Short mmCIF file of C-alpha atoms in Angstrom, two decimals:
data_model
loop_
_atom_site.label_atom_id
_atom_site.label_comp_id
_atom_site.label_asym_id
_atom_site.label_seq_id
_atom_site.Cartn_x
_atom_site.Cartn_y
_atom_site.Cartn_z
CA MET A 109 -36.11 -9.23 13.03
CA ALA A 110 -33.01 -10.81 13.42
CA PRO A 111 -32.90 -14.75 12.67
CA GLN A 112 -33.02 -16.97 15.68
CA ASP A 113 -30.43 -19.66 15.91
CA ASP A 114 -31.84 -22.83 14.02
CA PRO A 115 -30.83 -26.43 16.16
CA ALA A 116 -31.14 -28.54 13.24
CA ILE A 117 -27.81 -26.80 11.45
CA PRO A 118 -25.84 -29.32 13.27
CA ASP A 119 -22.58 -27.76 15.26
CA ALA A 120 -20.00 -29.33 12.75
CA THR A 121 -21.24 -27.55 9.75
CA LYS A 122 -18.84 -25.38 8.03
CA LEU A 123 -20.05 -22.04 6.77
CA TYR A 124 -19.00 -20.89 3.89
CA ARG A 125 -18.37 -17.15 3.61
CA ARG A 126 -16.78 -15.30 0.35
CA VAL A 127 -13.60 -13.44 0.27
CA PRO A 128 -13.56 -10.79 -2.34
CA PRO A 129 -9.51 -10.17 -3.34
CA ASP A 130 -9.23 -6.70 -1.46
CA GLN A 131 -10.21 -8.14 1.91
CA VAL A 132 -7.16 -10.41 1.90
CA VAL A 133 -4.52 -9.08 4.45
CA ARG A 134 -0.97 -10.81 4.83
CA ASP A 135 -0.66 -11.86 8.90
CA GLN A 136 3.01 -11.63 9.25
CA ASN A 137 2.36 -12.75 12.67
CA LEU A 138 0.60 -16.02 11.62
CA GLY A 139 2.57 -16.43 8.34
CA ARG A 140 -0.17 -16.37 5.97
CA LEU A 141 -3.18 -14.64 4.49
CA ARG A 142 -5.94 -14.41 6.01
CA PRO A 143 -9.59 -12.53 5.70
CA SER A 144 -9.50 -8.86 7.12
CA THR A 145 -11.30 -8.55 10.24
CA GLY A 146 -13.42 -6.60 7.75
CA LEU A 147 -15.37 -9.01 5.93
CA PHE A 148 -16.84 -10.00 9.28
CA THR A 149 -18.76 -6.38 9.76
CA HIS A 150 -22.22 -7.49 8.65
CA TYR A 151 -24.42 -7.41 11.50
CA GLU A 152 -26.41 -10.46 9.64
CA MET A 153 -23.46 -11.78 7.98
CA SER A 154 -23.99 -13.99 5.06
CA VAL A 155 -22.74 -17.26 4.56
CA VAL A 156 -23.27 -20.49 2.79
CA LEU A 157 -24.31 -23.76 5.10
CA GLU A 158 -22.26 -26.53 4.39
CA ASN A 159 -25.33 -29.17 5.25
CA LYS A 160 -27.52 -27.67 2.75
CA MET A 161 -25.26 -27.76 -0.17
CA ALA A 162 -24.56 -31.60 0.64
CA GLU A 163 -28.24 -32.18 0.18
CA ASP A 164 -27.95 -30.70 -3.25
CA ALA A 165 -24.86 -32.77 -3.65
CA ARG A 166 -23.59 -29.45 -4.68
CA GLU A 167 -20.06 -28.74 -5.92
CA LEU A 168 -18.03 -26.60 -3.57
CA GLU A 169 -16.72 -23.84 -5.79
CA SER A 170 -20.98 -23.31 -6.11
CA ALA A 171 -21.14 -21.58 -2.92
CA LEU A 172 -19.27 -18.57 -4.78
CA GLY A 173 -22.06 -17.87 -7.15
CA PRO A 174 -21.41 -15.35 -9.58
CA TYR A 175 -18.41 -14.22 -8.01
CA ASP A 176 -16.01 -16.82 -9.19
CA GLU A 177 -12.86 -14.33 -8.88
CA HIS A 178 -13.53 -14.40 -4.83
CA TYR A 179 -12.09 -16.56 -2.83
CA LEU A 180 -13.61 -19.03 0.16
CA VAL A 181 -13.24 -19.19 3.88
CA SER A 182 -15.52 -21.91 6.32
CA ILE A 183 -15.96 -21.35 10.08
CA ILE A 184 -17.66 -24.09 12.07
CA ALA A 185 -21.10 -23.38 13.33
CA GLU A 186 -20.12 -24.39 16.83
CA PHE A 187 -17.55 -21.79 16.91
CA ALA A 188 -19.74 -18.68 15.80
CA ARG A 189 -22.53 -20.43 18.39
CA SER A 190 -19.12 -20.36 21.08
CA GLU A 191 -19.16 -16.76 20.17
CA ASP A 192 -22.76 -15.85 21.07
CA GLN A 193 -23.68 -16.12 17.13
CA ALA A 194 -26.88 -16.93 16.03
CA VAL A 195 -26.64 -19.63 13.01
CA ALA A 196 -29.65 -19.85 10.83
CA SER A 197 -30.96 -20.99 7.49
CA THR A 198 -32.28 -18.32 5.38
CA PRO A 199 -32.38 -19.38 1.66
CA SER A 200 -32.43 -16.30 -0.43
CA THR A 201 -33.50 -15.48 -4.22
CA ASP A 202 -32.10 -11.87 -4.43
CA PRO A 203 -29.45 -10.98 -5.59
CA TYR A 204 -29.30 -14.78 -6.83
CA ASP A 205 -30.46 -17.95 -6.02
CA GLU A 206 -29.24 -19.34 -3.45
CA PRO A 207 -31.12 -21.95 -1.30
CA ALA A 208 -28.14 -23.07 1.13
CA HIS A 209 -28.06 -19.18 2.25
CA GLY A 210 -27.61 -18.47 5.58
CA ASP A 211 -26.97 -15.92 8.48
CA VAL A 212 -24.57 -15.42 11.36
CA CYS A 213 -25.71 -12.29 13.50
CA GLY A 214 -25.27 -11.55 17.16
CA ASP A 215 -24.94 -8.31 18.74
CA LYS A 216 -25.68 -5.53 17.04
CA LYS A 217 -22.07 -4.18 16.64
CA ARG A 218 -19.57 -7.06 16.51
CA PRO A 219 -16.66 -6.18 18.92
CA LYS A 220 -13.67 -5.78 17.00
CA SER A 221 -11.79 -8.89 19.00
CA ARG A 222 -14.72 -11.11 17.96
CA ARG A 223 -13.94 -9.96 14.48
CA LYS A 224 -10.51 -10.71 14.81
CA ARG A 225 -11.34 -14.62 16.06
CA PHE A 226 -13.36 -15.38 13.78
CA ALA A 227 -10.69 -13.98 11.03
CA THR A 228 -8.14 -15.72 12.37
CA THR A 229 -10.23 -18.84 12.63
CA SER A 230 -11.88 -18.92 9.63
CA ALA A 231 -9.95 -21.96 7.05
CA TRP A 232 -9.58 -21.46 3.39
CA GLU A 233 -11.60 -23.36 1.08
CA ILE A 234 -10.73 -21.75 -2.05
CA GLU A 235 -7.84 -20.41 -1.15
CA PRO A 236 -5.76 -17.48 -3.26
CA PRO A 237 -3.63 -18.91 -5.34
CA ASP A 238 0.67 -19.08 -5.19
CA GLY A 239 2.08 -16.01 -5.57
CA PHE A 240 -1.24 -13.80 -4.84
CA GLU A 241 -0.02 -10.34 -3.68
CA PRO A 242 -2.76 -8.80 -1.68
CA PRO A 243 -4.02 -5.82 -3.21
CA SER A 244 -4.71 -4.22 0.17
CA GLY A 245 -0.92 -3.97 0.82
CA GLY A 246 1.07 -3.91 4.02
CA MET B 569 9.68 23.71 -1.47
CA GLY B 570 6.81 24.07 0.61
CA ASP B 571 4.01 21.58 1.97
CA ARG B 572 1.97 20.00 -1.09
CA VAL B 573 -1.64 19.90 -0.83
CA LEU B 574 -3.59 16.76 -0.97
CA MET B 575 -6.89 17.52 -2.31
CA SER B 576 -10.58 15.96 -2.77
CA THR B 577 -12.63 17.31 -5.31
CA ARG B 578 -16.55 16.95 -4.93
CA SER B 579 -15.99 14.14 -7.38
CA LYS B 580 -14.04 10.79 -5.83
CA ASP B 581 -10.68 12.43 -7.34
CA LEU B 582 -7.77 13.13 -5.46
CA ALA B 583 -4.99 15.12 -7.00
CA LEU B 584 -1.81 15.95 -5.48
CA LEU B 585 -0.72 19.54 -6.42
CA THR B 586 3.11 19.66 -6.55
CA ASP B 587 5.34 22.95 -6.69
CA GLU B 588 5.76 23.31 -9.78
CA PRO B 589 3.94 25.66 -11.99
CA GLY B 590 1.44 24.17 -14.17
CA HIS B 591 1.94 20.56 -12.61
CA VAL B 592 -1.07 18.57 -10.96
CA SER B 593 -0.77 14.83 -10.88
CA PRO B 594 -4.34 13.32 -10.97
CA ILE B 595 -4.61 10.46 -8.61
CA GLY B 596 -7.48 8.78 -9.10
CA LYS B 597 -9.66 7.61 -12.44
CA SER B 598 -10.60 11.31 -14.09
CA PRO B 599 -7.92 13.31 -15.64
CA PHE B 600 -7.42 16.88 -15.16
CA ALA B 601 -7.72 18.21 -18.24
CA TRP B 602 -8.21 22.14 -17.28
CA GLU B 603 -5.80 24.11 -15.44
CA SER B 604 -4.65 27.46 -15.52
CA VAL B 605 -2.01 28.68 -14.57
CA VAL B 606 -1.27 32.40 -13.51
CA THR B 607 2.52 33.66 -12.24
CA GLY B 608 3.55 36.47 -10.70
CA PRO B 609 7.07 37.52 -9.57
CA GLY B 610 8.32 34.07 -7.71
CA ALA B 611 4.42 33.11 -6.64
CA TYR B 612 1.93 31.07 -9.14
CA ALA B 613 -1.73 30.00 -8.72
CA GLU B 614 -3.73 27.05 -10.67
CA ILE B 615 -6.75 26.70 -11.24
CA VAL B 616 -7.88 22.86 -11.48
CA ARG B 617 -11.07 21.01 -12.63
CA PRO B 618 -11.66 17.71 -13.28
CA CYS B 619 -12.79 17.47 -16.65
CA SER B 620 -15.16 14.40 -16.42
CA PHE B 621 -16.76 16.26 -13.86
CA PRO B 622 -17.73 19.34 -15.41
CA THR B 623 -19.72 20.97 -12.16
CA ALA B 624 -17.47 20.43 -9.92
CA ASP B 625 -15.84 24.51 -9.19
CA PRO B 626 -12.61 25.24 -9.60
CA ILE B 627 -9.82 25.76 -6.93
CA VAL B 628 -6.97 28.20 -7.24
CA VAL B 629 -3.85 26.86 -5.37
CA VAL B 630 -1.70 29.82 -4.59
CA THR B 631 1.91 28.93 -3.59
CA LYS B 632 4.08 32.18 -2.63
CA SER B 633 7.54 32.71 -2.96
CA ASP B 634 8.44 31.44 0.81
CA GLY B 635 6.66 27.72 -0.72
CA SER B 636 3.52 28.55 1.62
CA THR B 637 0.61 26.87 0.00
CA TYR B 638 -3.14 28.13 0.28
CA TYR B 639 -5.85 27.45 -1.53
CA VAL B 640 -9.31 29.16 -2.28
CA ASP B 641 -12.90 27.52 -3.98
CA SER B 642 -15.39 29.48 -5.04
CA ASP B 643 -17.99 28.86 -2.90
CA SER B 644 -17.36 32.00 -0.88
CA ILE B 645 -18.24 34.27 -4.04
CA SER B 646 -21.86 36.09 -4.40
CA ASP B 647 -22.78 38.37 -7.01
CA ALA B 648 -19.63 40.55 -8.09
CA SER B 649 -21.27 43.77 -9.67
CA MET B 650 -18.99 46.69 -9.54
CA GLY B 651 -15.49 47.58 -11.07
CA ARG B 652 -15.60 45.23 -13.73
CA LEU B 653 -12.36 44.64 -15.69
CA THR B 654 -13.07 42.47 -18.38
CA THR B 655 -11.11 40.38 -21.31
CA SER B 656 -11.83 37.78 -23.51
CA GLY B 657 -9.46 35.01 -25.07
CA ASN B 658 -10.01 33.06 -27.60
CA ASP B 659 -11.70 30.12 -25.59
CA TYR B 660 -13.33 31.76 -22.63
CA GLU B 661 -13.26 34.74 -20.57
CA ARG B 662 -11.40 35.81 -17.94
CA LEU B 663 -13.01 38.39 -16.03
CA VAL B 664 -11.46 40.33 -13.01
CA THR B 665 -14.01 42.01 -10.70
CA VAL B 666 -14.85 44.03 -7.54
CA ASP B 667 -17.88 42.57 -5.42
CA LYS B 668 -19.15 45.51 -3.75
CA TYR B 669 -19.64 43.32 -1.09
CA HIS B 670 -16.89 40.71 -1.05
CA GLY B 671 -14.35 43.15 -2.71
CA PRO B 672 -11.94 42.08 -5.88
CA THR B 673 -13.12 38.25 -7.42
CA THR B 674 -12.09 36.66 -10.31
CA THR B 675 -14.60 35.01 -12.96
CA ILE B 676 -13.85 32.13 -15.09
CA ARG B 677 -15.77 31.15 -18.04
CA ASP B 678 -15.16 27.65 -19.43
CA GLU B 679 -15.91 26.28 -23.10
CA TYR B 680 -19.06 25.69 -21.83
CA GLY B 681 -19.92 29.06 -20.90
CA ARG B 682 -20.39 28.26 -17.39
CA SER B 683 -18.78 30.75 -14.48
CA ASN B 684 -16.90 30.51 -11.49
CA LYS B 685 -16.02 33.31 -9.29
CA LEU B 686 -13.16 33.21 -6.95
CA LYS B 687 -12.41 35.95 -4.35
CA ILE B 688 -9.55 37.35 -3.96
CA VAL B 689 -8.68 39.52 -0.45
CA ALA B 690 -5.58 41.38 -1.99
CA PRO B 691 -4.35 42.79 -4.20
CA PRO B 692 -6.40 45.81 -3.04
CA ASP B 693 -5.57 48.12 -5.95
CA LEU B 694 -6.65 46.76 -9.27
CA SER B 695 -4.37 48.55 -11.17
CA ALA B 696 -2.08 46.14 -10.66
CA VAL B 697 -3.85 43.26 -12.01
CA ASP B 698 -2.36 41.95 -15.72
CA VAL B 699 -4.14 38.99 -16.39
CA TYR B 700 -5.64 39.57 -19.75
CA ARG B 701 -4.57 36.89 -22.25
CA THR B 702 -6.11 33.65 -21.80
CA TYR B 703 -5.34 30.43 -23.38
CA ARG B 704 -6.73 26.68 -23.74
CA ALA B 705 -5.31 24.42 -21.79
CA THR B 706 -4.63 20.71 -21.27
CA GLN B 707 -3.05 18.45 -18.90
CA SER B 708 -0.04 18.21 -21.10
CA GLN B 709 -0.17 21.66 -22.00
CA PRO B 710 -0.43 23.66 -19.18
CA TYR B 711 -0.41 27.49 -19.68
CA THR B 712 1.18 30.29 -17.91
CA LEU B 713 0.18 33.92 -18.10
CA HIS B 714 3.30 35.80 -17.73
CA GLY B 715 3.29 39.14 -16.46
CA ALA B 716 0.07 38.61 -14.34
CA THR B 717 -0.27 40.09 -11.05
CA PRO B 718 2.10 40.03 -7.85
CA ILE B 719 0.24 37.14 -6.12
CA ASP B 720 2.42 36.69 -3.31
CA LYS B 721 0.56 39.84 -2.04
CA TRP B 722 -2.57 38.17 -1.91
CA ARG B 723 -4.23 36.50 1.02
CA ILE B 724 -6.81 33.82 0.84
CA ALA B 725 -9.81 34.57 1.90
CA LYS B 726 -10.96 31.09 3.26
CA ARG B 727 -10.22 27.51 3.17
CA GLY B 728 -12.84 25.14 1.38
CA LYS B 729 -15.14 23.08 2.61
CA ARG B 730 -13.55 20.18 0.80
CA PRO B 731 -11.45 17.51 3.05
CA THR B 732 -8.11 18.67 2.46
CA ILE B 733 -4.57 17.51 4.06
CA LEU B 734 -1.33 19.33 3.95
CA VAL B 735 1.36 16.78 3.48
CA PRO B 736 4.84 17.34 4.68
CA GLN B 737 7.17 17.38 1.68
CA GLU B 738 9.82 14.68 4.02
CA VAL B 739 6.82 12.62 3.81
CA LEU B 740 5.96 12.66 -0.27
CA GLN B 741 9.72 10.74 0.20
CA THR B 742 8.16 7.70 1.97
CA ALA B 743 7.76 4.31 0.90
CA TRP B 744 4.58 4.42 3.27
CA PHE B 745 2.75 7.21 1.59
CA SER B 746 3.67 6.33 -2.22
CA ALA B 747 1.98 2.96 -1.28
CA ALA B 748 -0.97 4.02 0.55
CA ILE B 749 -1.73 6.72 -2.14
CA ALA B 750 -1.47 4.55 -4.72
CA ARG B 751 -3.80 1.80 -2.67
CA ILE B 752 -6.46 4.58 -2.11
CA ALA B 753 -6.41 5.14 -5.59
CA GLU B 754 -7.51 1.64 -6.49
CA LEU B 755 -10.23 2.02 -3.74
CA PHE B 756 -11.62 4.29 -5.73
CA GLU B 757 -12.18 2.32 -8.28
CA LEU B 758 -14.34 0.13 -6.36
CA GLY B 759 -17.85 0.19 -7.45
CA GLU B 760 -21.61 -0.35 -6.40
CA ASN B 761 -21.26 -3.65 -4.91
CA TRP B 762 -17.83 -4.24 -5.06
CA ASP B 763 -17.90 -7.21 -2.19
CA GLY B 764 -21.09 -9.05 -3.67
CA TYR B 765 -22.71 -7.92 -0.27
CA GLN B 766 -23.80 -4.86 -1.40
CA GLY B 767 -21.04 -3.13 -0.70
CA ARG B 768 -20.81 0.73 -1.27
CA PRO B 769 -18.16 3.18 -3.13
CA ILE B 770 -15.24 4.42 -0.69
CA ALA B 771 -16.20 7.57 0.50
CA VAL B 772 -13.36 10.17 0.03
CA GLU B 773 -13.95 11.59 3.82
CA HIS B 774 -13.01 7.89 5.50
CA ALA B 775 -10.20 7.50 2.81
CA LEU B 776 -8.97 11.14 3.61
CA ASN B 777 -9.26 10.33 7.39
CA ALA B 778 -7.13 7.12 6.61
CA VAL B 779 -4.57 9.67 5.71
CA GLY B 780 -4.29 12.31 7.85
CA PHE B 781 -4.54 9.22 10.60
CA LEU B 782 -1.06 8.21 9.09
CA LEU B 783 0.25 11.52 8.58
CA ARG B 784 0.14 11.47 12.64
CA VAL B 785 1.40 8.41 13.49
CA MET B 786 3.96 7.08 11.14
CA SER B 787 7.36 7.61 11.30
CA PRO B 788 9.47 7.44 7.84
CA ASP B 789 10.62 3.94 8.84
CA THR B 790 7.28 2.70 9.70
CA PRO B 791 6.05 -0.43 7.53
CA ALA B 792 3.36 0.27 4.86
CA PRO B 793 0.03 -0.49 6.43
CA ALA B 794 -2.79 -3.29 4.71
CA ILE B 795 -5.53 -0.75 3.47
CA VAL B 796 -8.77 -2.50 3.45
CA PRO B 797 -12.30 -1.34 2.29
CA LEU B 798 -15.32 -1.53 4.15
CA SER B 799 -18.54 -2.86 3.16
CA ASP B 800 -20.26 0.41 4.31
CA GLY B 801 -17.73 2.55 2.36
CA GLY B 802 -15.28 3.00 4.98
CA VAL B 803 -11.65 1.86 5.58
CA GLN B 804 -9.58 -0.05 7.65
CA VAL B 805 -5.66 0.17 8.05
CA GLU B 806 -4.15 -2.76 9.22
CA TRP B 807 -1.00 -4.22 10.56
CA HIS B 808 0.00 -7.63 11.36
CA GLN B 809 3.46 -8.10 12.51
CA GLY B 810 6.14 -8.01 14.87
CA GLY B 811 3.65 -9.72 17.48
CA LEU B 812 1.44 -6.82 16.70
CA ASP B 813 -2.35 -6.67 15.39
CA ILE B 814 -3.10 -3.02 14.79
CA GLU B 815 -6.77 -1.88 12.87
CA ALA B 816 -7.60 1.28 12.72
CA THR B 817 -11.34 1.99 11.25
CA PHE B 818 -13.27 4.78 9.50
CA THR B 819 -16.48 4.79 9.11
CA SER B 820 -19.63 6.90 9.62
CA ASP B 821 -20.90 4.59 12.32
CA ASP B 822 -19.41 3.96 16.03
CA ASP B 823 -17.62 1.27 14.59
CA ARG B 824 -15.06 4.14 13.71
CA GLY B 825 -11.98 3.37 16.03
CA LEU B 826 -8.76 1.82 16.94
CA TYR B 827 -7.96 -1.91 18.01
CA TRP B 828 -4.72 -3.76 18.99
CA GLU B 829 -3.72 -6.35 20.57
CA GLU B 830 0.16 -7.77 21.44
CA LEU B 831 -0.10 -11.24 21.12
CA ASP B 832 2.98 -12.00 23.90
CA SER B 833 0.74 -10.24 26.73
CA GLY B 834 -2.36 -11.01 24.80
CA SER B 835 -3.13 -7.34 26.08
CA GLU B 836 -5.92 -5.86 23.87
CA PHE B 837 -7.12 -2.30 23.24
CA GLU B 838 -10.09 -1.27 21.95
CA GLY B 839 -11.46 2.58 21.62
CA SER B 840 -11.45 5.84 20.13
CA LEU B 841 -9.04 7.01 17.33
CA GLU B 842 -8.50 10.29 19.24
CA GLY B 843 -6.25 10.30 22.39
CA SER B 844 -4.29 6.89 21.46
CA THR B 845 -2.13 8.39 19.28
CA ASP B 846 1.13 8.30 21.89
CA ASP B 847 0.05 4.82 22.59
CA LEU B 848 0.00 4.04 18.68
CA ARG B 849 3.28 5.52 18.20
CA ARG B 850 4.97 3.58 20.95
CA LEU B 851 3.39 0.02 19.23
CA LEU B 852 4.43 0.94 15.70
CA ALA B 853 8.00 1.55 16.73
CA GLN B 854 8.22 -1.55 17.92
CA ILE B 855 8.08 -3.04 14.02
CA VAL B 856 9.98 -0.96 12.15
#
């Protein structure tokens, strides 16, 4: 059963999502790199909750977990809710401990237009270095 | 020069077979270490098997003197039991047999003693077959059987079940095709959990479907797309330029489809990959 929206998570909370290098694309329309919409296909989309990290005074980089070669973007909880998504705190221990783990979930099939809004609205928190060429090409 | 064959094996390899006898360009992580070449007047056949997946069946590619290319795999063959012509080489045996149910076949025994049978519809007169010499070959040292049967008269029984795409010669020269094939080879290197979200390895079927899609919609000058792996083993092809966002998604579920947005007008399309080709070509022409 999909998690229900947790109103205890403030609208202003950043929701961090890891970005594998293979899912970075160059958006020439926006003039910048961004995650592919393919990053936002999961029905229950794992995120790390900023407010929970703050409770433990964690560094931003720790949101990457063991994937320190990945990058990190954030979306705002208010935005996710405006897209008919529930935001829930779902601490996890598998595959690694992440007490600030959360889920963003909504339609069983998130429409591509919605994924695109997630992708273009997301903001880099840990971004690819200067000169990074996305392996995706294009 | 005829079309060339971009094919998958049962492993996750792709091979680009050229029109030159004995030449196979492996794409992907497993080298093709075994191949045999049978030459005849103006034609030849290649038998290809990836060494790191020894259970994979060989594939015979026959190129006729007019440049047309066919292939056959061993799935179509059952017992061969009649009219056997046998020859032994130093490293393995090559048998030419007549299958009482299926007509002439060729049986290849490899260095492990496994046999693979290949159906040959023609030539009907086996006395014309002269493939008695066998050699061991490696990728760097392909071998040729001189004086072999004139296989330009052969017909191929059927196409195999592997997803296979014919690539027109002129496409091989384009920048986008080279980039796409190189990218797909990279994607095949992605293992389990490649994204940290329990991502699956990329499926050959989806990758080849993406290439087939590109062959239908691309012109020589179309910019190469970004090719992005998906967590479910699918592939997404994307363009984000010229005021257009275009995405074609190849997966197993109902996520498979096409999406585009014209940013100036805000008009969007989300629907099937089929039936939208003309519109997509028109859009892609805008970003050339």
